[in-house]
Short mmCIF file of C-alpha atoms in Angstrom, two decimals:
data_model
loop_
_atom_site.label_atom_id
_atom_site.label_comp_id
_atom_site.label_asym_id
_atom_site.label_seq_id
_atom_site.Cartn_x
_atom_site.Cartn_y
_atom_site.Cartn_z
CA MET A 1 17.17 49.20 5.38
CA ARG A 2 16.68 47.62 9.01
CA SER A 3 16.04 43.82 8.39
CA PRO A 4 12.30 43.92 8.13
CA LEU A 5 12.84 40.10 9.64
CA ASN A 6 12.28 38.33 12.74
CA SER A 7 15.78 36.99 13.31
CA PHE A 8 14.78 33.69 15.14
CA ILE A 9 12.75 32.91 12.34
CA GLU A 10 15.42 33.49 9.65
CA GLU A 11 17.53 31.08 11.69
CA LEU A 12 15.00 28.55 11.78
CA PRO A 13 16.45 25.67 9.36
CA SER A 14 13.75 24.75 6.40
CA SER A 15 12.45 21.20 6.28
CA GLY A 16 14.92 18.42 5.36
CA ILE A 17 11.78 17.01 3.14
CA ARG A 18 11.81 20.08 1.20
CA LYS A 19 15.49 20.37 0.59
CA PHE A 20 15.28 16.79 -1.30
CA PHE A 21 11.92 17.73 -2.98
CA ASP A 22 13.60 20.72 -4.44
CA ILE A 23 16.69 18.31 -6.00
CA VAL A 24 13.81 16.07 -7.06
CA SER A 25 11.70 18.65 -8.90
CA GLU A 26 14.65 20.54 -10.49
CA MET A 27 15.66 17.14 -12.03
CA ASN A 28 11.92 17.29 -13.73
CA ASP A 29 12.79 14.02 -15.34
CA PRO A 30 9.35 11.75 -16.02
CA GLU A 31 11.30 9.01 -15.36
CA VAL A 32 11.70 9.79 -11.85
CA ILE A 33 9.72 7.69 -9.26
CA SER A 34 9.05 8.40 -5.84
CA LEU A 35 8.19 6.57 -2.60
CA GLY A 36 8.36 10.08 -0.84
CA VAL A 37 4.95 11.08 -0.39
CA GLY A 38 3.61 11.08 3.43
CA GLU A 39 -0.09 10.62 2.50
CA PRO A 40 -2.46 8.18 1.53
CA ASP A 41 -2.94 6.99 -2.17
CA PHE A 42 -6.22 6.74 -1.57
CA ASP A 43 -9.31 9.20 -2.39
CA THR A 44 -11.74 10.18 0.45
CA PRO A 45 -13.94 7.86 0.22
CA TRP A 46 -17.19 8.97 -2.19
CA HIS A 47 -19.66 9.24 0.71
CA VAL A 48 -17.78 11.38 2.45
CA ARG A 49 -16.56 13.86 -0.26
CA GLU A 50 -20.68 13.70 -1.44
CA GLU A 51 -21.62 15.08 2.17
CA GLY A 52 -18.72 17.97 1.45
CA ILE A 53 -20.57 18.89 -1.55
CA TYR A 54 -24.08 18.46 -0.34
CA SER A 55 -23.22 20.74 2.61
CA LEU A 56 -21.90 23.14 -0.13
CA THR A 57 -25.22 22.61 -2.35
CA LYS A 58 -26.93 23.74 1.12
CA GLY A 59 -24.67 26.78 1.05
CA LYS A 60 -23.40 26.02 4.27
CA THR A 61 -20.86 28.04 3.57
CA PHE A 62 -20.33 30.24 7.06
CA TYR A 63 -18.02 30.06 10.03
CA SER A 64 -18.33 27.48 12.27
CA PRO A 65 -18.16 27.68 16.41
CA ASN A 66 -14.55 28.48 16.97
CA ALA A 67 -14.41 24.88 18.60
CA GLY A 68 -15.78 23.20 15.22
CA LEU A 69 -19.48 22.00 14.97
CA LYS A 70 -21.58 21.27 17.50
CA ALA A 71 -22.55 17.64 16.01
CA LEU A 72 -18.57 17.05 14.78
CA ARG A 73 -17.05 17.26 18.45
CA ASP A 74 -19.99 14.69 19.91
CA GLU A 75 -18.78 12.26 16.97
CA ILE A 76 -15.52 12.79 18.10
CA SER A 77 -16.17 12.00 21.76
CA ARG A 78 -17.72 9.57 20.84
CA LEU A 79 -15.05 7.87 18.34
CA LEU A 80 -12.41 8.64 21.04
CA ASP A 81 -14.17 6.70 23.65
CA ARG A 82 -15.56 3.66 21.18
CA LYS A 83 -12.03 2.89 19.90
CA TYR A 84 -9.91 4.47 22.72
CA GLY A 85 -11.67 4.04 25.62
CA LEU A 86 -10.92 7.77 26.10
CA SER A 87 -13.40 10.10 28.04
CA TYR A 88 -13.66 13.78 26.75
CA ASP A 89 -16.67 16.50 27.41
CA PRO A 90 -17.45 17.42 23.85
CA ASP A 91 -18.18 20.85 25.09
CA HIS A 92 -15.07 22.02 27.11
CA GLU A 93 -12.37 18.95 25.79
CA VAL A 94 -12.54 19.13 22.25
CA MET A 95 -10.93 21.22 19.26
CA VAL A 96 -11.95 20.68 15.25
CA THR A 97 -8.53 21.99 13.99
CA VAL A 98 -6.88 22.80 10.57
CA GLY A 99 -5.39 19.51 10.05
CA GLY A 100 -3.09 17.94 13.40
CA SER A 101 -0.62 20.41 12.71
CA GLU A 102 -2.19 23.04 14.39
CA ALA A 103 -3.26 21.06 17.06
CA ILE A 104 0.07 20.92 17.71
CA ASP A 105 1.11 24.05 17.39
CA VAL A 106 -1.68 25.57 19.51
CA ALA A 107 -0.73 22.95 22.40
CA LEU A 108 2.93 23.91 22.20
CA ARG A 109 1.62 27.41 22.48
CA ALA A 110 -0.51 27.21 25.03
CA MET A 111 1.66 25.06 27.85
CA LEU A 112 5.34 26.20 27.22
CA ASP A 113 6.58 29.33 28.93
CA PRO A 114 10.02 30.85 27.40
CA GLY A 115 12.85 28.51 28.28
CA ASP A 116 10.54 25.63 29.17
CA GLU A 117 12.38 22.23 27.59
CA VAL A 118 10.33 19.74 24.99
CA ILE A 119 11.37 16.35 25.17
CA ILE A 120 11.31 15.08 21.37
CA PRO A 121 12.18 11.36 20.49
CA GLU A 122 14.20 11.29 17.15
CA PRO A 123 13.70 10.40 14.09
CA ALA A 124 10.67 12.58 14.27
CA TYR A 125 8.18 14.20 12.40
CA VAL A 126 9.55 17.95 10.81
CA SER A 127 7.70 20.17 12.55
CA TYR A 128 7.93 19.26 15.97
CA LYS A 129 11.26 21.06 16.89
CA PRO A 130 10.28 23.94 14.91
CA CYS A 131 6.92 24.17 16.56
CA ALA A 132 8.56 23.71 19.84
CA ILE A 133 11.17 26.72 18.89
CA LEU A 134 8.13 28.69 17.93
CA ALA A 135 6.36 28.22 21.13
CA GLY A 136 9.52 29.68 22.97
CA GLY A 137 10.32 26.26 24.07
CA VAL A 138 13.59 24.51 24.32
CA PRO A 139 13.85 20.98 21.84
CA ARG A 140 15.52 18.34 23.64
CA VAL A 141 15.87 15.33 21.72
CA ILE A 142 16.52 11.83 22.58
CA ASP A 143 17.67 9.70 20.14
CA LEU A 144 16.10 6.25 19.16
CA ARG A 145 17.54 2.76 18.76
CA ASN A 146 16.89 0.76 15.55
CA GLU A 147 17.45 -1.75 18.41
CA ASP A 148 14.92 -1.31 20.48
CA ASP A 149 12.50 -0.86 17.03
CA PHE A 150 12.81 2.68 17.48
CA ARG A 151 10.25 2.53 20.60
CA LEU A 152 10.82 5.18 23.54
CA ARG A 153 12.25 3.45 26.33
CA ALA A 154 12.02 4.97 30.04
CA ARG A 155 15.85 5.32 30.68
CA ASP A 156 16.17 7.17 27.93
CA LEU A 157 13.06 9.44 28.94
CA GLU A 158 14.96 9.66 32.26
CA ALA A 159 17.94 10.66 31.11
CA ALA A 160 16.67 13.32 28.92
CA ILE A 161 14.93 14.77 32.37
CA THR A 162 16.13 18.46 33.45
CA ASP A 163 14.44 20.76 35.58
CA ARG A 164 13.24 22.97 33.26
CA SER A 165 11.54 19.80 31.10
CA LYS A 166 7.87 20.26 30.85
CA VAL A 167 6.44 18.59 27.90
CA LEU A 168 6.96 14.97 26.41
CA LEU A 169 6.06 15.07 22.60
CA ILE A 170 5.62 11.63 21.26
CA ASN A 171 3.83 10.10 17.83
CA TYR A 172 2.79 6.56 17.37
CA PRO A 173 2.29 5.35 15.12
CA ASN A 174 5.41 7.24 14.16
CA ASN A 175 6.58 8.93 10.59
CA PRO A 176 9.04 8.45 9.74
CA THR A 177 9.97 4.78 11.43
CA GLY A 178 6.38 3.27 11.10
CA ALA A 179 7.06 2.12 14.66
CA ILE A 180 4.13 1.30 17.24
CA MET A 181 4.56 1.76 21.21
CA GLU A 182 1.93 -0.92 23.02
CA GLU A 183 0.54 -0.24 26.68
CA GLU A 184 3.49 -2.16 28.20
CA ASP A 185 5.76 0.41 26.38
CA LEU A 186 3.91 2.73 27.55
CA ARG A 187 3.25 2.55 31.15
CA PRO A 188 6.75 3.51 32.61
CA ILE A 189 7.00 6.23 30.26
CA ALA A 190 3.50 7.48 32.02
CA GLU A 191 5.23 6.50 35.47
CA LEU A 192 8.19 8.96 34.49
CA VAL A 193 5.75 11.41 33.13
CA ILE A 194 3.51 11.68 36.46
CA LYS A 195 6.77 11.07 39.19
CA HIS A 196 8.57 14.29 37.10
CA ASP A 197 5.08 16.17 36.90
CA LEU A 198 5.35 16.70 33.07
CA PHE A 199 2.67 16.95 30.13
CA VAL A 200 2.31 15.19 27.23
CA VAL A 201 1.62 15.97 23.66
CA SER A 202 0.48 12.45 22.18
CA ASP A 203 0.32 13.00 18.15
CA GLU A 204 -1.59 9.76 17.38
CA ILE A 205 -2.38 10.73 13.71
CA TYR A 206 -1.84 7.36 12.46
CA SER A 207 -3.42 5.75 14.94
CA GLU A 208 -5.78 3.33 13.14
CA LEU A 209 -2.93 2.32 10.78
CA ASN A 210 -1.77 -0.04 13.20
CA TYR A 211 -0.81 -3.24 11.99
CA THR A 212 -1.08 -5.75 15.23
CA ASP A 213 -4.11 -7.84 16.54
CA LYS A 214 -4.15 -5.02 19.39
CA LYS A 215 -5.61 -1.72 18.83
CA HIS A 216 -4.04 1.59 19.45
CA VAL A 217 -3.49 2.62 22.83
CA SER A 218 -3.71 6.07 24.05
CA ILE A 219 -0.93 7.32 26.62
CA ALA A 220 -3.94 9.52 28.07
CA SER A 221 -5.67 6.16 28.74
CA LEU A 222 -3.41 4.92 31.49
CA PRO A 223 -3.91 5.77 34.91
CA GLY A 224 -3.22 9.51 35.98
CA MET A 225 -2.45 10.27 32.61
CA ARG A 226 -5.72 12.28 31.15
CA GLU A 227 -4.80 15.04 33.09
CA ARG A 228 -1.53 15.24 31.92
CA THR A 229 -2.34 14.72 28.25
CA VAL A 230 -3.21 16.68 24.92
CA VAL A 231 -4.11 13.68 22.02
CA ILE A 232 -4.00 15.22 18.48
CA ASN A 233 -5.71 13.09 15.79
CA GLY A 234 -7.53 14.09 12.72
CA PHE A 235 -8.30 12.83 9.61
CA SER A 236 -5.93 13.14 6.87
CA LYS A 237 -4.33 9.53 7.43
CA ALA A 238 -7.38 7.39 8.49
CA TYR A 239 -9.72 8.83 5.88
CA ALA A 240 -7.02 9.78 3.14
CA MET A 241 -8.74 13.41 3.53
CA THR A 242 -5.01 15.53 3.44
CA GLY A 243 -6.33 18.61 1.62
CA TRP A 244 -9.14 18.96 3.82
CA ARG A 245 -6.89 20.00 6.72
CA LEU A 246 -8.63 18.76 9.30
CA GLY A 247 -7.74 17.58 12.74
CA TYR A 248 -9.14 17.19 15.92
CA ALA A 249 -7.30 17.73 19.73
CA ALA A 250 -8.59 16.64 23.17
CA ALA A 251 -7.50 17.71 26.42
CA PRO A 252 -8.29 18.24 30.35
CA ARG A 253 -10.69 21.58 30.04
CA ARG A 254 -8.24 23.65 31.74
CA ILE A 255 -5.74 23.09 28.97
CA MET A 256 -8.41 23.21 26.31
CA ALA A 257 -9.50 26.82 27.04
CA GLN A 258 -5.81 28.15 26.80
CA MET A 259 -5.83 26.18 23.55
CA LEU A 260 -9.40 27.53 22.10
CA LYS A 261 -8.24 30.99 22.69
CA ILE A 262 -5.20 30.74 20.59
CA HIS A 263 -7.32 29.09 17.71
CA GLN A 264 -9.73 31.75 18.18
CA TYR A 265 -7.55 34.53 17.39
CA ALA A 266 -4.89 32.61 15.29
CA ILE A 267 -7.58 30.77 12.84
CA MET A 268 -10.96 31.19 13.71
CA CYS A 269 -12.59 27.37 12.95
CA ALA A 270 -11.44 24.67 10.85
CA PRO A 271 -13.26 24.82 7.31
CA THR A 272 -16.77 24.42 7.66
CA THR A 273 -16.96 22.06 4.33
CA ALA A 274 -14.75 20.06 5.59
CA GLN A 275 -16.22 19.27 9.14
CA TYR A 276 -19.78 18.30 7.53
CA ALA A 277 -17.65 15.59 5.51
CA GLY A 278 -15.86 14.97 8.77
CA ILE A 279 -18.60 13.89 10.05
CA GLU A 280 -19.85 11.62 7.55
CA ALA A 281 -16.40 10.25 7.88
CA LEU A 282 -16.89 9.02 11.74
CA LYS A 283 -19.96 8.19 11.81
CA ASN A 284 -19.86 5.64 8.59
CA GLY A 285 -16.38 5.34 7.51
CA ASP A 286 -14.86 2.20 9.73
CA PRO A 287 -15.35 -0.11 6.88
CA ASP A 288 -13.29 2.39 4.55
CA ILE A 289 -10.43 2.50 7.12
CA GLU A 290 -10.27 -1.47 7.43
CA GLU A 291 -10.39 -1.70 4.07
CA MET A 292 -7.64 0.85 3.32
CA ARG A 293 -5.73 -0.63 6.49
CA ASN A 294 -5.89 -3.85 5.38
CA GLU A 295 -4.64 -2.80 1.73
CA TYR A 296 -1.67 -1.03 2.96
CA ASP A 297 -0.96 -4.08 5.53
CA HIS A 298 0.03 -6.16 2.12
CA ARG A 299 2.15 -3.60 0.60
CA ARG A 300 4.01 -3.36 4.33
CA ARG A 301 4.94 -6.95 4.68
CA TYR A 302 5.54 -7.38 0.64
CA LEU A 303 8.30 -4.19 1.53
CA LEU A 304 9.53 -6.33 4.58
CA LYS A 305 9.69 -9.69 2.44
CA ARG A 306 11.65 -7.65 -0.41
CA PHE A 307 14.16 -6.24 2.19
CA ARG A 308 15.09 -9.18 3.78
CA ASP A 309 15.43 -11.09 0.35
CA MET A 310 17.76 -7.94 -0.98
CA GLY A 311 19.62 -8.66 2.97
CA ILE A 312 18.82 -5.27 3.77
CA GLY A 313 17.87 -4.82 7.53
CA CYS A 314 14.82 -3.73 8.47
CA PHE A 315 12.38 -3.88 11.36
CA GLU A 316 9.14 -5.05 11.18
CA ALA A 317 7.42 -1.34 11.20
CA LYS A 318 4.01 -2.36 13.14
CA GLY A 319 2.36 1.28 12.23
CA ALA A 320 1.63 3.94 9.45
CA PHE A 321 2.68 3.52 5.88
CA TYR A 322 6.72 3.33 6.37
CA VAL A 323 9.68 1.38 6.35
CA PHE A 324 12.29 2.52 7.77
CA PRO A 325 15.14 0.08 6.73
CA ASP A 326 18.85 0.32 7.80
CA ILE A 327 21.38 1.17 4.74
CA SER A 328 24.04 1.62 6.81
CA ARG A 329 26.35 -1.57 6.01
CA PHE A 330 26.90 -0.10 2.62
CA GLY A 331 29.32 2.76 3.81
CA LEU A 332 27.11 5.37 2.54
CA SER A 333 25.38 8.42 4.64
CA SER A 334 21.79 8.18 4.18
CA ASP A 335 21.72 11.58 2.34
CA GLU A 336 24.17 10.02 0.10
CA PHE A 337 22.68 6.77 -0.55
CA ALA A 338 19.33 8.91 -1.49
CA THR A 339 20.91 11.12 -3.62
CA GLU A 340 23.03 8.46 -5.36
CA LEU A 341 19.62 5.91 -5.94
CA LEU A 342 17.80 9.32 -7.30
CA HIS A 343 21.01 9.51 -9.86
CA SER A 344 21.53 6.48 -11.03
CA LYS A 345 18.30 4.61 -10.47
CA LYS A 346 15.16 7.85 -10.64
CA LEU A 347 14.12 6.72 -7.75
CA ALA A 348 13.12 9.57 -4.61
CA VAL A 349 13.10 8.79 -1.39
CA VAL A 350 13.76 10.77 1.95
CA PRO A 351 16.77 9.92 3.77
CA GLY A 352 16.61 9.28 7.59
CA THR A 353 18.26 12.33 8.65
CA ALA A 354 15.43 14.62 7.24
CA PHE A 355 13.90 13.37 10.48
CA GLY A 356 16.84 13.99 12.67
CA ALA A 357 20.81 12.63 13.04
CA SER A 358 19.61 9.25 14.68
CA GLY A 359 17.68 8.87 11.25
CA GLU A 360 21.26 8.44 9.84
CA GLY A 361 22.16 5.07 8.39
CA HIS A 362 18.40 4.53 7.33
CA LEU A 363 15.89 5.51 4.65
CA ARG A 364 12.22 6.74 5.13
CA ILE A 365 10.08 4.31 2.21
CA SER A 366 6.45 5.50 1.97
CA TYR A 367 4.28 2.95 0.94
CA ALA A 368 1.13 4.87 0.22
CA TYR A 369 1.72 3.33 -3.33
CA SER A 370 0.22 0.51 -5.21
CA LEU A 371 1.76 -2.75 -4.76
CA LYS A 372 2.44 -2.38 -9.04
CA ASP A 373 4.47 0.56 -8.14
CA LEU A 374 5.98 -0.25 -5.21
CA LYS A 375 7.95 -3.51 -6.87
CA ARG A 376 8.93 -1.05 -9.70
CA ALA A 377 10.54 0.67 -7.21
CA LEU A 378 11.83 -1.76 -5.14
CA ASP A 379 13.31 -3.65 -8.17
CA ARG A 380 15.70 -0.53 -8.96
CA ILE A 381 16.68 -0.53 -5.25
CA GLU A 382 17.49 -4.03 -5.76
CA GLU A 383 19.71 -3.15 -8.75
CA PHE A 384 21.27 -0.53 -6.71
CA VAL A 385 22.32 -2.34 -3.95
CA ALA A 386 23.72 -5.02 -6.24
CA GLY A 387 26.14 -2.02 -7.56
CA LEU A 388 27.07 -0.83 -4.42
CA SER A 389 27.80 -4.44 -3.32
CA ALA A 390 29.79 -5.11 -6.52
CA ARG A 391 31.73 -1.88 -5.84
CA MET B 1 -6.11 -17.32 4.06
CA ARG B 2 -8.81 -18.65 1.65
CA GLU B 3 -10.67 -15.67 1.86
CA LYS B 4 -7.71 -13.60 1.74
CA ILE B 5 -5.91 -14.85 -1.07
CA LEU B 6 -10.14 -14.71 -2.72
CA ASP B 7 -9.86 -10.79 -1.79
CA ILE B 8 -6.28 -10.31 -3.61
CA LEU B 9 -7.52 -12.48 -6.61
CA GLU B 10 -10.57 -10.86 -7.03
CA LYS B 11 -9.19 -7.26 -7.66
CA ASN B 12 -6.29 -8.21 -9.41
CA ALA B 13 -5.60 -12.11 -10.99
CA LYS B 14 -2.39 -11.15 -11.99
CA PHE B 15 -0.47 -11.82 -8.31
CA GLY B 16 1.88 -15.03 -8.34
CA ALA B 17 1.51 -17.42 -5.42
CA SER B 18 4.89 -15.70 -4.32
CA GLU B 19 3.96 -12.10 -3.93
CA ILE B 20 0.23 -13.32 -2.31
CA ALA B 21 2.57 -14.89 0.20
CA ALA B 22 4.44 -11.82 0.65
CA MET B 23 1.71 -9.70 1.00
CA LEU B 24 -0.10 -12.22 3.92
CA GLY B 25 2.89 -13.16 5.39
CA GLU B 26 2.31 -16.59 4.56
CA ASP B 27 4.20 -19.29 2.97
CA GLU B 28 4.53 -19.51 -0.13
CA ASP B 29 4.23 -23.21 -1.06
CA ARG B 30 0.87 -23.30 1.26
CA VAL B 31 -0.39 -20.25 -1.04
CA ALA B 32 0.14 -22.09 -4.33
CA ALA B 33 -1.26 -25.27 -3.02
CA GLU B 34 -4.59 -23.22 -1.60
CA ILE B 35 -4.80 -21.70 -4.64
CA GLU B 36 -4.95 -24.81 -6.72
CA ARG B 37 -7.33 -26.35 -4.36
CA LEU B 38 -9.57 -23.45 -5.06
CA GLU B 39 -9.12 -23.83 -8.61
CA ASP B 40 -9.76 -27.87 -8.51
CA GLU B 41 -13.20 -27.21 -6.52
CA HIS B 42 -13.79 -24.38 -9.30
CA VAL B 43 -14.33 -21.84 -6.39
CA ILE B 44 -11.92 -19.77 -8.75
CA CYS B 45 -13.66 -20.79 -11.89
CA GLY B 46 -11.27 -19.17 -14.39
CA TYR B 47 -9.05 -15.70 -15.09
CA ARG B 48 -10.30 -12.65 -17.55
CA THR B 49 -8.61 -9.40 -18.73
CA VAL B 50 -10.47 -6.61 -18.62
CA ILE B 51 -9.48 -4.94 -21.86
CA ASN B 52 -10.13 -1.77 -23.19
CA TRP B 53 -10.65 -2.25 -26.99
CA ASN B 54 -11.35 1.19 -27.92
CA ARG B 55 -7.55 1.88 -27.32
CA THR B 56 -6.88 -1.16 -30.25
CA ASP B 57 -7.59 -1.32 -33.83
CA GLU B 58 -9.85 -4.12 -33.44
CA GLU B 59 -13.52 -2.95 -33.60
CA LYS B 60 -15.64 -4.92 -30.76
CA ALA B 61 -19.71 -4.07 -29.93
CA ASP B 62 -21.17 -5.36 -26.70
CA ALA B 63 -24.98 -5.80 -26.35
CA PHE B 64 -26.89 -6.22 -23.07
CA ILE B 65 -30.19 -8.42 -24.30
CA GLU B 66 -33.13 -8.71 -22.44
CA VAL B 67 -34.62 -12.42 -22.72
CA LYS B 68 -38.15 -13.65 -21.91
CA VAL B 69 -38.59 -17.05 -21.97
CA SER B 70 -41.39 -19.67 -20.80
CA PRO B 71 -39.94 -21.81 -18.07
CA GLN B 72 -40.14 -25.68 -18.95
CA ARG B 73 -42.03 -28.27 -16.73
CA GLY B 74 -38.85 -30.21 -14.56
CA VAL B 75 -36.31 -28.07 -16.07
CA GLY B 76 -37.07 -24.78 -15.01
CA PHE B 77 -34.74 -22.25 -16.92
CA ASP B 78 -31.91 -24.35 -16.59
CA GLN B 79 -32.31 -26.08 -19.96
CA ILE B 80 -33.31 -22.61 -22.00
CA ALA B 81 -30.15 -21.48 -20.08
CA GLU B 82 -28.21 -24.17 -21.40
CA ARG B 83 -29.07 -23.49 -25.25
CA ILE B 84 -28.42 -20.11 -25.11
CA TRP B 85 -25.11 -20.29 -23.13
CA GLN B 86 -23.80 -23.03 -25.91
CA TYR B 87 -23.14 -19.79 -28.25
CA PRO B 88 -19.33 -18.96 -28.07
CA GLU B 89 -20.96 -15.18 -28.81
CA VAL B 90 -22.46 -15.22 -25.19
CA SER B 91 -19.83 -13.97 -22.75
CA SER B 92 -22.62 -14.04 -19.99
CA ILE B 93 -25.95 -15.12 -19.04
CA GLN B 94 -27.59 -14.85 -15.67
CA LEU B 95 -31.24 -15.54 -14.44
CA ILE B 96 -32.65 -12.21 -13.33
CA SER B 97 -35.17 -10.94 -10.49
CA GLY B 98 -38.02 -8.87 -12.29
CA SER B 99 -39.56 -8.11 -15.14
CA PHE B 100 -37.28 -9.75 -17.84
CA ASP B 101 -35.55 -13.33 -17.31
CA PHE B 102 -32.22 -13.82 -18.44
CA ALA B 103 -29.60 -10.70 -18.79
CA VAL B 104 -27.47 -12.27 -21.62
CA PHE B 105 -24.51 -10.18 -22.71
CA ILE B 106 -23.23 -10.69 -26.10
CA GLN B 107 -19.64 -9.50 -28.15
CA GLY B 108 -19.51 -9.04 -31.66
CA ARG B 109 -17.21 -7.67 -34.25
CA SER B 110 -20.06 -5.10 -35.02
CA MET B 111 -23.59 -3.82 -34.69
CA ARG B 112 -24.94 -6.03 -37.09
CA GLU B 113 -23.14 -9.08 -36.21
CA VAL B 114 -24.81 -9.12 -32.89
CA ALA B 115 -28.27 -8.12 -34.16
CA MET B 116 -27.81 -10.98 -37.07
CA PHE B 117 -27.21 -13.12 -34.21
CA VAL B 118 -29.89 -12.09 -31.65
CA SER B 119 -32.52 -12.47 -34.44
CA GLU B 120 -31.11 -15.81 -35.85
CA LYS B 121 -30.20 -17.89 -33.16
CA LEU B 122 -31.21 -16.22 -29.62
CA SER B 123 -35.32 -15.47 -30.48
CA THR B 124 -35.62 -18.65 -32.23
CA ILE B 125 -34.49 -20.62 -29.61
CA ASP B 126 -37.76 -22.40 -28.12
CA GLY B 127 -39.48 -21.42 -24.96
CA VAL B 128 -37.84 -17.90 -26.08
CA LEU B 129 -40.80 -15.46 -25.75
CA SER B 130 -39.15 -12.11 -26.82
CA THR B 131 -35.89 -10.08 -26.75
CA SER B 132 -34.89 -6.64 -26.07
CA THR B 133 -31.22 -5.37 -27.41
CA GLN B 134 -29.40 -3.07 -25.72
CA PHE B 135 -26.03 -1.71 -27.20
CA VAL B 136 -23.17 -0.52 -24.97
CA LEU B 137 -22.14 2.86 -25.85
CA LYS B 138 -19.17 3.73 -23.88
CA ASN B 139 -17.97 1.49 -21.10
CA TYR B 140 -16.95 3.36 -17.85
CA LYS B 141 -16.12 1.10 -15.37
CA ASP B 142 -16.18 -2.97 -15.85
CA HIS B 143 -15.66 -4.89 -12.81
CA GLY B 144 -14.34 -2.56 -10.23
CA ILE B 145 -11.78 -1.17 -13.02
CA LEU B 146 -12.06 2.25 -14.49
CA ILE B 147 -11.76 1.54 -17.95
CA GLU B 148 -9.87 5.09 -18.82
CA GLY B 149 -7.64 4.28 -16.56
CA PRO B 150 -6.38 5.50 -13.05
CA LYS B 151 -6.38 9.53 -12.51
CA LYS B 152 -2.90 11.10 -12.34
CA ASP B 153 -1.00 10.81 -9.13
CA GLU B 154 -1.24 14.62 -8.16
CA ARG B 155 -0.03 14.37 -4.82
CA LEU B 156 3.59 16.16 -3.97
CA GLU B 157 6.54 13.81 -5.02
CA LEU B 158 7.82 14.19 -1.27
CA SER B 159 5.98 15.03 1.74
#
């Protein structure tokens, strides 16, 4: 029998997180605790869930328009303006998607011709590279550095640009590092993008989880960038709505019209129940965000202090809900460190290399856990590194 | 910093100065001093633990009693309130707007004990016009805490 498979897909490696997850679940040990989860530990706020339930009670169980409910697009457009000073026409420039993940896939498919290069700063969320490949593009990785606080620097971008470069895919606040990019960091990047006639796909899914006094800045808000940027955001992280699968993209009409075609044929529309809940989240969810952010910030500070006290270097992550400590001085690779930590102290964390080669020497620690759990987990790390130092 | 400390302690009084200092990015000694000031000023009035007695061998009966009184000239409700709060059986008492005056919470070892207290002690106080006793059948949520505990973490272990 000939192969039923697309050889291209067969060669695509599976996610590094997945690999580690398999080890953890094979252990099947109730003593194992995890700091590996990339989703909020909070429940979706009750008033939001209630709107979803109410929409079901009323029998609102039909397809929505392809781009999403008009009322939701209106709210998204208002929110982008209110929070980030971005202006998008809800009728032609906003599309509701099945999570931010679909928006990334659709944006890349709409923009890339075969062989076009997608510049991806790493460490990065695990799906960017495969999405670029699936869209016929060629990923070109930039290795970010701890000493730059994992921000993208113009010199590194410039060095990565070739005559096939088309899209720069950035994600700030960042998973897995917790890094952010402030306006002064984005400005030189935007200048290069314009100079080299590139486009940006900006995954801003963690935009509400920024722990500085300044607000999140979208690269699309910089001069000349709106027409070159697809902004991707969603409900999963800000409103603790991961399982609802609700995200969105905002882009200039010329790009959005093509993205909408792909979405129309492949997906039809995002889940209607989730969309009704999403309207409520955007209308009345600001206090929920504030409360969760506050709580995350307490945990973030607590972790940074614990790592400092243990003598483990950890740059000050200012966004998302991850810290990315540097464990290179213990002479183990991040994979070995995470594996030994799992087996000897029954604590699961994700090795930095799951997010690209430049994650080597680091671990991704999620603080989407209660302080009580974090304390217990950090005690285990402390014991573990004390054992390593005594070797 | 005051409000932030109070915010944390109101949710969980078990956090010590060093943890709170870490959470707020503040100096530990300053946080400890501030907590002490808050206690001295009686902004922090005390610390208690929310206990699910059903999970122990101890028997407890909780009741909420609506008390109507006739307020007295010059001292209003305060003097009767003081008569009531002196009893150790009374775990809380509040002056309430609406169809009755005091909401009194009582914890005893049995329903009978609570009922005896109400009929013999509470209702015989001068100025108390009537009482109405409501026994707690099941406690679901107390001071923002779910009594049967948080639900299980159903998230995938890594994602």
